[in-house]
Short mmCIF file of C-alpha atoms in Angstrom, two decimals:
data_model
loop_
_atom_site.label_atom_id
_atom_site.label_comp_id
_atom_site.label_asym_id
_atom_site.label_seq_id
_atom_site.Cartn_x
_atom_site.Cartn_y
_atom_site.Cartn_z
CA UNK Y 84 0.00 0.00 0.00
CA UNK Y 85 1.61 3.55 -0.74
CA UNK Y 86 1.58 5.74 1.42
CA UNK Y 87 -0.87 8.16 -0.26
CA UNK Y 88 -3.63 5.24 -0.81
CA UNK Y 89 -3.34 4.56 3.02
CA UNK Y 90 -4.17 8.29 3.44
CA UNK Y 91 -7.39 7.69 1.63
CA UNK Y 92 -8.45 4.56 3.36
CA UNK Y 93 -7.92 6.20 6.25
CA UNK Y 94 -10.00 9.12 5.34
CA UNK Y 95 -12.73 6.51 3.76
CA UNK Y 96 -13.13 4.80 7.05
CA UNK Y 97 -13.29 8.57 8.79
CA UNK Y 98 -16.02 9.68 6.84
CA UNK Y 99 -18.05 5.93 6.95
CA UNK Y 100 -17.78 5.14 10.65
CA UNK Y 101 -19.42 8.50 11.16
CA UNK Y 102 -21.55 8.44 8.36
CA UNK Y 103 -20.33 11.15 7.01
CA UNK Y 104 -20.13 10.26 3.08
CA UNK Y 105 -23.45 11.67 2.38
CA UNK Y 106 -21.98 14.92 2.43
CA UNK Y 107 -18.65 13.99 0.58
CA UNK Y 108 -19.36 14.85 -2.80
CA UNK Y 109 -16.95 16.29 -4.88
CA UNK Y 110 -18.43 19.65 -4.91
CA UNK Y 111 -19.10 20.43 -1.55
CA UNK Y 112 -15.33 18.66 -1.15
CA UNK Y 113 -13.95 21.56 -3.61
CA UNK Y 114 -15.34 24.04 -1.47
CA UNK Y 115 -13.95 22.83 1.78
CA UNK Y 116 -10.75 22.24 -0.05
CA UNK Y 117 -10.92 26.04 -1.04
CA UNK Y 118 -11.91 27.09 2.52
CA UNK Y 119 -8.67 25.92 3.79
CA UNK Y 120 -6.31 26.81 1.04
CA UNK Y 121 -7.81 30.39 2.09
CA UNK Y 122 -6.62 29.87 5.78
CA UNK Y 123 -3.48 29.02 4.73
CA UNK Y 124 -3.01 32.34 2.45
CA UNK Y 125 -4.54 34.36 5.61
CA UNK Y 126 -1.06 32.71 7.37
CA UNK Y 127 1.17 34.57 4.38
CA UNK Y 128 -0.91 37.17 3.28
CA UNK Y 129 0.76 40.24 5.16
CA UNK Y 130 4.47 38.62 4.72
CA UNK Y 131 7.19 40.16 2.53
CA UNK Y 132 8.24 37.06 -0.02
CA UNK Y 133 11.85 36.95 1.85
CA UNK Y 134 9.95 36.87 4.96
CA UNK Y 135 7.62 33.99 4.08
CA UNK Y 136 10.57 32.02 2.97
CA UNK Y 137 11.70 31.74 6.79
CA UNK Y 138 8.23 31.40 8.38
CA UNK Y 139 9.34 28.22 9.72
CA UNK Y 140 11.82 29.58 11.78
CA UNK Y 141 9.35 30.93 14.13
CA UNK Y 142 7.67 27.86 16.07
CA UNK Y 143 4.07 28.75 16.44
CA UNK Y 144 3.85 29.78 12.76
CA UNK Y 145 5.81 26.44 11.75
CA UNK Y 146 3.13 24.94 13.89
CA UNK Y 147 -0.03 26.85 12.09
CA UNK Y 148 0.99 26.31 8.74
CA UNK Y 149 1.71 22.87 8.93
CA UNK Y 150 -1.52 22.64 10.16
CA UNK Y 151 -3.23 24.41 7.35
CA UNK Y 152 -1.06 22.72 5.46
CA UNK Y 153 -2.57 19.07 6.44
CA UNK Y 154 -6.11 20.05 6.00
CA UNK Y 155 -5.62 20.91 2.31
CA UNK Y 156 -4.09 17.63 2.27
CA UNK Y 157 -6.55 15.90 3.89
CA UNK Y 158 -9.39 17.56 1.63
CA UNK Y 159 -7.32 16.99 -1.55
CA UNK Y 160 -7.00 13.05 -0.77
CA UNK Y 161 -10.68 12.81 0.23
CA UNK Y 162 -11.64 14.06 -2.97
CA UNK Y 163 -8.79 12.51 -5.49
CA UNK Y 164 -10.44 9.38 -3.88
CA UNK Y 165 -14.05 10.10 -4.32
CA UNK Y 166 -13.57 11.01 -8.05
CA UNK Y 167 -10.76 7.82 -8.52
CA UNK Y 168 -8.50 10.13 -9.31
CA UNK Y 169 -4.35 8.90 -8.09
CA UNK Y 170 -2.93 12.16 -7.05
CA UNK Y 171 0.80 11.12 -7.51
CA UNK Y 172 -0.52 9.29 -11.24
CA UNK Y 173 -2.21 12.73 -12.16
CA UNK Y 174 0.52 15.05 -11.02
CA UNK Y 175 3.47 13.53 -13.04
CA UNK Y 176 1.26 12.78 -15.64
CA UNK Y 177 0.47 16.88 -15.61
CA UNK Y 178 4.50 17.00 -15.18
CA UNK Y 179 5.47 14.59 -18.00
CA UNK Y 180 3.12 17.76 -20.14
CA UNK Y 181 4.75 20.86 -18.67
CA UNK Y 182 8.46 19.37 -18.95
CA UNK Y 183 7.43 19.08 -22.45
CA UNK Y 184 6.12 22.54 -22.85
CA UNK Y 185 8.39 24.72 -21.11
CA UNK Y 186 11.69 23.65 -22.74
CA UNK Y 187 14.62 24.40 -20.06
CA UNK Y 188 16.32 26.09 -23.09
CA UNK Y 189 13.54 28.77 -23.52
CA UNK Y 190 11.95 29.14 -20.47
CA UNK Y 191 15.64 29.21 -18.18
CA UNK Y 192 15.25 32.03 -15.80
CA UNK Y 193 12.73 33.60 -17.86
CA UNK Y 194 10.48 36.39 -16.64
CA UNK Y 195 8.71 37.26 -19.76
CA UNK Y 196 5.65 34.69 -18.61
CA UNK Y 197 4.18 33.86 -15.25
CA UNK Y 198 6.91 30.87 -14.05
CA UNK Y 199 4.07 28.21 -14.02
CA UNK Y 200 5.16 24.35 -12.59
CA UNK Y 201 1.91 23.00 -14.27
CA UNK R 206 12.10 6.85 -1.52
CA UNK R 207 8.49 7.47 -0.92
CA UNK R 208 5.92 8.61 -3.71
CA UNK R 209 5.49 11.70 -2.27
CA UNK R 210 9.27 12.52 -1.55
CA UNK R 211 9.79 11.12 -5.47
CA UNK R 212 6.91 14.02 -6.93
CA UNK R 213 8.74 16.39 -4.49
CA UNK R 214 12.57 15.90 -6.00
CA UNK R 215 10.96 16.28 -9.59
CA UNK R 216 9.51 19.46 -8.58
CA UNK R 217 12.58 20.57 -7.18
CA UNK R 218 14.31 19.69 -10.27
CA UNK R 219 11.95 21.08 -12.63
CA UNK R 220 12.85 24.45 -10.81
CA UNK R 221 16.38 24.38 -10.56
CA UNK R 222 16.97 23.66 -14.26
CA UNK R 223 14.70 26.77 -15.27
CA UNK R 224 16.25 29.00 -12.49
CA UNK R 225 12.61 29.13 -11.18
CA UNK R 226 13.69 29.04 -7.55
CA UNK R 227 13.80 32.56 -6.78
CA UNK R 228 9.78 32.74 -8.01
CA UNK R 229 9.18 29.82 -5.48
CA UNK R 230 8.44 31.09 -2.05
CA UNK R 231 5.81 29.92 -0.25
CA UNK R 232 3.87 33.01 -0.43
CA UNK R 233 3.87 32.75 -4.23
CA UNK R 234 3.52 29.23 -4.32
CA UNK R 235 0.33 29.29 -2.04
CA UNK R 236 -0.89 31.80 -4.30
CA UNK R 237 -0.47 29.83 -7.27
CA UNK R 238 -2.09 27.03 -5.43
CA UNK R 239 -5.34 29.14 -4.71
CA UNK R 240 -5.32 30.12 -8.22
CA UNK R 241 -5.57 26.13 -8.57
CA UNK R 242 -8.43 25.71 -6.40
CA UNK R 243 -10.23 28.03 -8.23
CA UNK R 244 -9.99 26.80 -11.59
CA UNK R 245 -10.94 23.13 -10.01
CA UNK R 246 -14.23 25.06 -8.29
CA UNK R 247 -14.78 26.27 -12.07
CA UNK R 248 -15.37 22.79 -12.73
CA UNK R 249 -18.27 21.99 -10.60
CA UNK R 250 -19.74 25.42 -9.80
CA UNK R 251 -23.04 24.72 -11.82
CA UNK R 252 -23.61 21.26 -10.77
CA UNK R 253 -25.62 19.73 -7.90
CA UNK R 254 -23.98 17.88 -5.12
CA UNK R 255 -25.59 14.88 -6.82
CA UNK R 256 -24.28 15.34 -10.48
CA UNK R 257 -20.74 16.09 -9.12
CA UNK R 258 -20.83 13.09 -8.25
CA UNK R 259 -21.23 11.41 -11.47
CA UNK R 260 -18.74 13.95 -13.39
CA UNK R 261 -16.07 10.73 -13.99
CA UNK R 262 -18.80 9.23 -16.38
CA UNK R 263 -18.15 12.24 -18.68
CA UNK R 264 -14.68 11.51 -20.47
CA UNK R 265 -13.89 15.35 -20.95
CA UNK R 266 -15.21 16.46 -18.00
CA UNK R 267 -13.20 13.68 -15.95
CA UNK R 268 -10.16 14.83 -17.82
CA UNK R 269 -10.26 18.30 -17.09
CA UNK R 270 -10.96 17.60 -13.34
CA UNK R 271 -8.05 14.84 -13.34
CA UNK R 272 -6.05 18.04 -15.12
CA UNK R 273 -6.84 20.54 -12.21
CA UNK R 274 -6.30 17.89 -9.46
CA UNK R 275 -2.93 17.25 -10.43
CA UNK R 276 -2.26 20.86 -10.72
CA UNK R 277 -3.77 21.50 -7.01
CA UNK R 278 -1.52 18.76 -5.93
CA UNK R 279 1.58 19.99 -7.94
CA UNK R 280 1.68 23.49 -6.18
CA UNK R 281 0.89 21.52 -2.67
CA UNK R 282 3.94 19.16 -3.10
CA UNK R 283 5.94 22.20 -4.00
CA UNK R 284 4.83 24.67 -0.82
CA UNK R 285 5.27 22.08 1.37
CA UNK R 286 8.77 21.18 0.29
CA UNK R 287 10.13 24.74 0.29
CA UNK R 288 8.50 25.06 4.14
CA UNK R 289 9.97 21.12 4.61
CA UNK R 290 7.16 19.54 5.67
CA UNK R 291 6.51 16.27 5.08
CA UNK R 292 2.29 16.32 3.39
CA UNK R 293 1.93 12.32 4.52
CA UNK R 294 3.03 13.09 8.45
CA UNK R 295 1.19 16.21 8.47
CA UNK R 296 -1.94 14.82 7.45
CA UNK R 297 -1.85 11.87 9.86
CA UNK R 298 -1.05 14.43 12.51
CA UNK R 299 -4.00 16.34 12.10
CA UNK R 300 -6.27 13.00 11.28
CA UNK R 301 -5.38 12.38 14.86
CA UNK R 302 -6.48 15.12 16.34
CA UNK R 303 -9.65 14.45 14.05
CA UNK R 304 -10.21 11.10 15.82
CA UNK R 305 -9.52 12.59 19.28
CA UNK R 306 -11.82 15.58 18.71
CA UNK R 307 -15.30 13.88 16.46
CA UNK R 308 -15.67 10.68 18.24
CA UNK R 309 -18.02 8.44 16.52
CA UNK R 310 -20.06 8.06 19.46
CA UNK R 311 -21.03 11.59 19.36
CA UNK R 312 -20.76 12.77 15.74
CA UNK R 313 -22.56 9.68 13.69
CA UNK R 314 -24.60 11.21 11.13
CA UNK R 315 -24.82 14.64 12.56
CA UNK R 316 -25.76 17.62 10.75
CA UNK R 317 -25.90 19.36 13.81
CA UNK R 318 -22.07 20.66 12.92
CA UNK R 319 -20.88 21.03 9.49
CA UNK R 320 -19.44 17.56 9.12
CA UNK R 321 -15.71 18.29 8.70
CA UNK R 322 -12.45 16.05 8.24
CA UNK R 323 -10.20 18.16 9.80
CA UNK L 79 -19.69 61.32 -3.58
CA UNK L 80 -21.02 57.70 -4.27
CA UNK L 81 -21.50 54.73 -1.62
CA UNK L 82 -18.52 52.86 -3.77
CA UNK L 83 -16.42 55.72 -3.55
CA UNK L 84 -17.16 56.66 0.15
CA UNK L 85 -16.29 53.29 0.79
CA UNK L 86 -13.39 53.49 -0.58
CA UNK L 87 -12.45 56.78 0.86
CA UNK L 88 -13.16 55.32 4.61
CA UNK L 89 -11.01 52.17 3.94
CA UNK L 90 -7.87 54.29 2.52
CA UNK L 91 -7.99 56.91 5.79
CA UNK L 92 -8.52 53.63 7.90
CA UNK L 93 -5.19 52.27 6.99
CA UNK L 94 -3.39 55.91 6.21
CA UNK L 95 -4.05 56.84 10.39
CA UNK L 96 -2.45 53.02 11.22
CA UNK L 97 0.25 53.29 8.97
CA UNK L 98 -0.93 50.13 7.41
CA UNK L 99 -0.66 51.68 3.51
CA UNK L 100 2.87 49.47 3.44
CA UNK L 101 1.12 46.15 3.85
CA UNK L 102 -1.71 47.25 1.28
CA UNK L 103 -0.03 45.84 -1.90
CA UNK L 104 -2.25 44.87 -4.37
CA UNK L 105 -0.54 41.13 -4.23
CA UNK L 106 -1.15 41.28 -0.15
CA UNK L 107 -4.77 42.42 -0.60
CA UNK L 108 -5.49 39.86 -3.25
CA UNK L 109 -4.43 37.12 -0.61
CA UNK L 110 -6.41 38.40 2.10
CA UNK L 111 -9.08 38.48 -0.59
CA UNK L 112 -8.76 35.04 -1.39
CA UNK L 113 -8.40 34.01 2.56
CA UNK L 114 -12.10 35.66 3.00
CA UNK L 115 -13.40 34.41 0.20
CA UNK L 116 -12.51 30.85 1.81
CA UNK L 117 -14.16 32.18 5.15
CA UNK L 118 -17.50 32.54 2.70
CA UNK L 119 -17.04 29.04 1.55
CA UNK L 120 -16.81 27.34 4.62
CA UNK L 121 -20.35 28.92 5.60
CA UNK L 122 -22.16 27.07 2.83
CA UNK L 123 -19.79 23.71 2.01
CA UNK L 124 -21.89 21.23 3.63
CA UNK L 125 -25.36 22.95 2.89
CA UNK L 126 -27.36 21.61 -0.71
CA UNK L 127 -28.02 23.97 -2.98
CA UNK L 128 -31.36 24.54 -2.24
CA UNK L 129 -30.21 24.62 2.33
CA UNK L 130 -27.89 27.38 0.94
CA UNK L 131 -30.91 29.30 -0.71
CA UNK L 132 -33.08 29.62 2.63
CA UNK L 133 -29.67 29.67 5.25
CA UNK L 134 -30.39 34.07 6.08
CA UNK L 135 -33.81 32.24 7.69
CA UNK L 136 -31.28 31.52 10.45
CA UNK L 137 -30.13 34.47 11.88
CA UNK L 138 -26.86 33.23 13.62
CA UNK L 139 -26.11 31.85 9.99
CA UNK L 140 -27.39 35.60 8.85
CA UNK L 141 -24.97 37.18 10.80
CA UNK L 142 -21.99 35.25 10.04
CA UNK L 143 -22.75 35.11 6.22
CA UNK L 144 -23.36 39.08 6.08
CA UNK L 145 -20.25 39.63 8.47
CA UNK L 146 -18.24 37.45 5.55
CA UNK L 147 -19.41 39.34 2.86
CA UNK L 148 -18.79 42.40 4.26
CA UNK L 149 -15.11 41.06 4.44
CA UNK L 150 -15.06 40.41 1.00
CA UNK L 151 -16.24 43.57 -0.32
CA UNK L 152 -13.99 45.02 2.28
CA UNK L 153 -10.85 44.08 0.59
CA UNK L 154 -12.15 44.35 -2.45
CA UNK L 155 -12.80 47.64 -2.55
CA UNK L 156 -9.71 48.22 -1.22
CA UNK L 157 -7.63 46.31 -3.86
CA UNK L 158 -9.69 48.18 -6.43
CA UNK L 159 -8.53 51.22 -4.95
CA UNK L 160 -5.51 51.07 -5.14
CA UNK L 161 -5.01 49.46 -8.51
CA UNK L 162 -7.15 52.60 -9.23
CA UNK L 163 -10.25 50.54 -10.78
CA UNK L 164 -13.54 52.27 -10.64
CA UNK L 165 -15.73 48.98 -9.22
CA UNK L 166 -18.99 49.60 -10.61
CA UNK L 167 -17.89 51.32 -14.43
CA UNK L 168 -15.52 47.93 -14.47
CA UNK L 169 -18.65 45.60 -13.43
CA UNK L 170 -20.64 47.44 -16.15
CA UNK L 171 -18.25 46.96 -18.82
CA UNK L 172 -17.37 43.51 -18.12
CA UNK L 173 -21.17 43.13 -18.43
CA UNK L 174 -21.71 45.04 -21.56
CA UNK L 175 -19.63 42.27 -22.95
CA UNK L 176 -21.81 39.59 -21.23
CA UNK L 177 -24.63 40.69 -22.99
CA UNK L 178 -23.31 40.58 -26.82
CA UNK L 179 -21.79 37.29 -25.84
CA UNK L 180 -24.68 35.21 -24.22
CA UNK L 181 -27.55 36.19 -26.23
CA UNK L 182 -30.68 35.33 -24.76
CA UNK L 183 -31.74 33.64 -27.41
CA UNK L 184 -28.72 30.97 -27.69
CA UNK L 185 -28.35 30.35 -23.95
CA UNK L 186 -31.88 30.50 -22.49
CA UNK L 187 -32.28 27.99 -19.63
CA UNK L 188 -29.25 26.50 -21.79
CA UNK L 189 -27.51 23.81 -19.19
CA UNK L 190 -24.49 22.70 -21.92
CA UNK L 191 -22.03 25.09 -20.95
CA UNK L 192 -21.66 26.39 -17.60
CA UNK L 193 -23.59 29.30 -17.23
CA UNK L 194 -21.93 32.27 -16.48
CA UNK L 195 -22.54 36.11 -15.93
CA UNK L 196 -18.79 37.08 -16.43
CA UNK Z 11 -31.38 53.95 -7.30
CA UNK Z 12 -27.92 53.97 -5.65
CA UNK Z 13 -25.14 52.36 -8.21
CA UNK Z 14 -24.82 49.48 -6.13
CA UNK Z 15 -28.24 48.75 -6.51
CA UNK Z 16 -28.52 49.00 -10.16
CA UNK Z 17 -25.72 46.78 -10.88
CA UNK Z 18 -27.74 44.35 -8.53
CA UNK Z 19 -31.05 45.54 -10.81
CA UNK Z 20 -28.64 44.82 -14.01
CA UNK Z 21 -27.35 41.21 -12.62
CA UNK Z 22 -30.79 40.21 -11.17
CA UNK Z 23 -32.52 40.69 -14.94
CA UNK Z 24 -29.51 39.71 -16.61
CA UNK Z 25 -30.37 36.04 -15.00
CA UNK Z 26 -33.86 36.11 -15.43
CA UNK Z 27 -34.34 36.72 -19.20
CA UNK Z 28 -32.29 34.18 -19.47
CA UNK Z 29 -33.59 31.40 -16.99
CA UNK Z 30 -30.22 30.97 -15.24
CA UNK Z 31 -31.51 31.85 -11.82
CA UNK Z 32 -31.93 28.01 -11.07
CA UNK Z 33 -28.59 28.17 -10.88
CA UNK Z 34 -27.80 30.89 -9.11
CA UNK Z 35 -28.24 29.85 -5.27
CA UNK Z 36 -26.00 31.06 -2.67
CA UNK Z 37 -23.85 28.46 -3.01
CA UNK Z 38 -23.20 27.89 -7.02
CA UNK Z 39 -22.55 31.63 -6.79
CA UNK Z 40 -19.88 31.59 -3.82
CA UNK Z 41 -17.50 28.70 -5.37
CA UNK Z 42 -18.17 31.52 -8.43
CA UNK Z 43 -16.98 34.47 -7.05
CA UNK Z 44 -13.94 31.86 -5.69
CA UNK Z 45 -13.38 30.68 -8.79
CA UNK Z 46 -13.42 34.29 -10.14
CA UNK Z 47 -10.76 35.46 -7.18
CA UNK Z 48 -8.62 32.46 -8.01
CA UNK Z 49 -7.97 33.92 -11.95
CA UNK Z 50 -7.19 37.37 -9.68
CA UNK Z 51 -4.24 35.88 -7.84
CA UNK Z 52 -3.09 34.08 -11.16
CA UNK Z 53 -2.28 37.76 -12.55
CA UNK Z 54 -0.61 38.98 -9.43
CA UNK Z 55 1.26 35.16 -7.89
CA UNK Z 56 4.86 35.39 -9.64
CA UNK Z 57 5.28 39.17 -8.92
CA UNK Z 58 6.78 41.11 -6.35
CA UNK Z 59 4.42 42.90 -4.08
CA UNK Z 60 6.65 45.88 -5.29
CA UNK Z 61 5.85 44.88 -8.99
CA UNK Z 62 2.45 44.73 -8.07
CA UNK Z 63 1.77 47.79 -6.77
CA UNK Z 64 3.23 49.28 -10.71
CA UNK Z 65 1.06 46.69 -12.72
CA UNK Z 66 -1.29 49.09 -14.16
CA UNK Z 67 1.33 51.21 -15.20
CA UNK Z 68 1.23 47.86 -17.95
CA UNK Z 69 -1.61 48.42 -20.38
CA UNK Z 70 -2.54 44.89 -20.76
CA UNK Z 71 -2.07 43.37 -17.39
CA UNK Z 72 -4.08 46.61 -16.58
CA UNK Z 73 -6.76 45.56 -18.74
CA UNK Z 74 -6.75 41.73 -17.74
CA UNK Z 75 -6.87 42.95 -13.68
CA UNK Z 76 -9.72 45.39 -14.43
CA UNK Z 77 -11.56 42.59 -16.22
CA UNK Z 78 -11.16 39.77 -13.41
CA UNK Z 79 -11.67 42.78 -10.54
CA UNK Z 80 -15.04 43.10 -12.37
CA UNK Z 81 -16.00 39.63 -12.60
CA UNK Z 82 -15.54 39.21 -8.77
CA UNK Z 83 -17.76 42.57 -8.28
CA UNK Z 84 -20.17 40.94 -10.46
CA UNK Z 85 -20.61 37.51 -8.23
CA UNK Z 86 -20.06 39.45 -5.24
CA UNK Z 87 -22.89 41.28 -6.04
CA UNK Z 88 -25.14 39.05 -7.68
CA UNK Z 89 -24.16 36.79 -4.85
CA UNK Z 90 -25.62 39.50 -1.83
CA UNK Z 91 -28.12 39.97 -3.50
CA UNK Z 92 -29.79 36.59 -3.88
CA UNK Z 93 -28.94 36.59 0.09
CA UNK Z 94 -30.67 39.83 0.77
CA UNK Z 95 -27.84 41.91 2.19
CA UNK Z 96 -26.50 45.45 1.07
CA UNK Z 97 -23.00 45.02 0.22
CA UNK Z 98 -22.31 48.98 1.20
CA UNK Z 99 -24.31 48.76 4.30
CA UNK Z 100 -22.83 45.17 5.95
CA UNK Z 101 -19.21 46.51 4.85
CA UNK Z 102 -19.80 49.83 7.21
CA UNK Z 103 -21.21 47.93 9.79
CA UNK Z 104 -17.72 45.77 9.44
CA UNK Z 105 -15.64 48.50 9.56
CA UNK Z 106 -17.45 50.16 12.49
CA UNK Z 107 -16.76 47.26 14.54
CA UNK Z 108 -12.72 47.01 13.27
CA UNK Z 109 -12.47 50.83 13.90
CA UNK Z 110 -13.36 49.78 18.21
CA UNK Z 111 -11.01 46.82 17.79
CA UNK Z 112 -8.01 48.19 16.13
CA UNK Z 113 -7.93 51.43 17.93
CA UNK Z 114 -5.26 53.96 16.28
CA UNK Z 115 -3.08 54.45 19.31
CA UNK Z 116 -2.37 50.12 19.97
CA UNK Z 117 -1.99 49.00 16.32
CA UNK Z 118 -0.11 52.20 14.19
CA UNK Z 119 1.98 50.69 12.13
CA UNK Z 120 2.09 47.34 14.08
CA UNK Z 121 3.59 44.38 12.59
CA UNK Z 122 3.44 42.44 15.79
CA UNK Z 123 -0.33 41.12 14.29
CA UNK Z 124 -1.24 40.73 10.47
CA UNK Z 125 -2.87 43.96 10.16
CA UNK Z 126 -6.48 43.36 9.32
CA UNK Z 127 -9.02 45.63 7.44
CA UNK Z 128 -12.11 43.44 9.16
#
């Protein structure tokens, strides 16, 4: 088992002991997935770039953002899984497109477009 | 090597040989991943809960979903490497917590709370 | 004076007597945007549809969903401001647009492409 | 008619004439006006807040802000408004209450807390 399906079951089993998979669908997951990629910008939103790159430095913001940082997880596994989508499958498949796209040779260090990863 | 510490070292990669580093903070990258989220919520913002959940029968739909999922997930893996923290661990941390907090006993089925996971 | 521009005249001498004109970057403001939009969210997530239409019956759910509205338009306003972006001409235009594009007659009641007002 | 409310007026028939308010419940329209903030921070995620605060000075990123500023307006609006609250009215009310909390003399120019608008 990898260690991102055993994420799912987990979450699965979560959501059936407590009957909760009634209100799992994939839209209301997108929203709660949203609603706690927006706490996690409320962590970063007043920071300078440079300052944001040594957040973890300072414990009880280390602490918050991983924390924020586990609930989008947790939302984007719970609803990979509900649509059968394999989140490691789908990203390099995504990657495999972009390495393809943005040659290193043009795009090296370029500014003249938004640096995208996907 | 772990799936999720594999997608990471590509990422990291993928940067380096564009010189794309110096975009990647985590205060751009979580931007970038809430510019994600939203084109996901794009996706499903007319449908009910119930034909959400049906989306994967529709071949271009469930591409275009698989496509934003693995986008959401790109700039996750990313953010979370440049802050170092490990998205598996960090999830199971806060699933804890979870357990601790919504006992079955007294959460089963409830609406009386918006149902969350995390 | 107009209630837009008012508005928008109270928010700039809020954060001119704080001194709080160096966090206002537009990029900062979009974030905390973004961070109350996912406040908003979180209200209606678990609700159906048609829960969502009747939620201001409840006035604790009133209060919270006017109080994260208000946040929104808050910092929207604000970002407008200082980009310099006249809210209600911009709405207008992008609407103008709207209208030539989805004629009534080709998109009445229409369900096959997402139906937008922007 | 106060402009806020026409644009409402505008929105509201805009819908109507062409049978898309059965889609248009609180909640369709909030992962909207998400969806709608996350093409926002797309335009602003690689810059510099420095950069940002210059963008208009670029005639086409000026144009592409201005036209995804409106389209948020536009749900944000359309949004209230199926909800019953005045956008101008709920944001004063807001801002009454942050103008007791964040009292000139404790929080000028204080970095020591993100410095909030609401």
């Amino acid at each position: 088992m990898t260690e991102l399906g055993e994420l799912a079951g987990r979450l699965r089993r979560f959501a059936e002991v407590r009957d909760w998979e009634q209100f799992h669908t994939p839209k209301n997951l997108a929203m709660a997935l949203a609603g706690e990629v927006g706490e996690l910008l409320a962590e970063l939103q007043w920071l300078t770039p440079e300052e944001s790159a040594t957040i973890m430095d300072d414990p009880q913001a280390a602490a918050r953002l991983r924390s924020e940082i586990a609930d989008v997880m947790i939302y984007l596994t719970r609803l990979a899984d509900t649509l059968g989508v394999d989140l490691a499958e789908a990203a390099h498949a995504k990657l495999d497109e972009s390495e393809r796209r943005y040659t290193v040779e043009s795009y090296r260090g370029s500014a003249r477009k938004a640096p995208p990863l996907a």
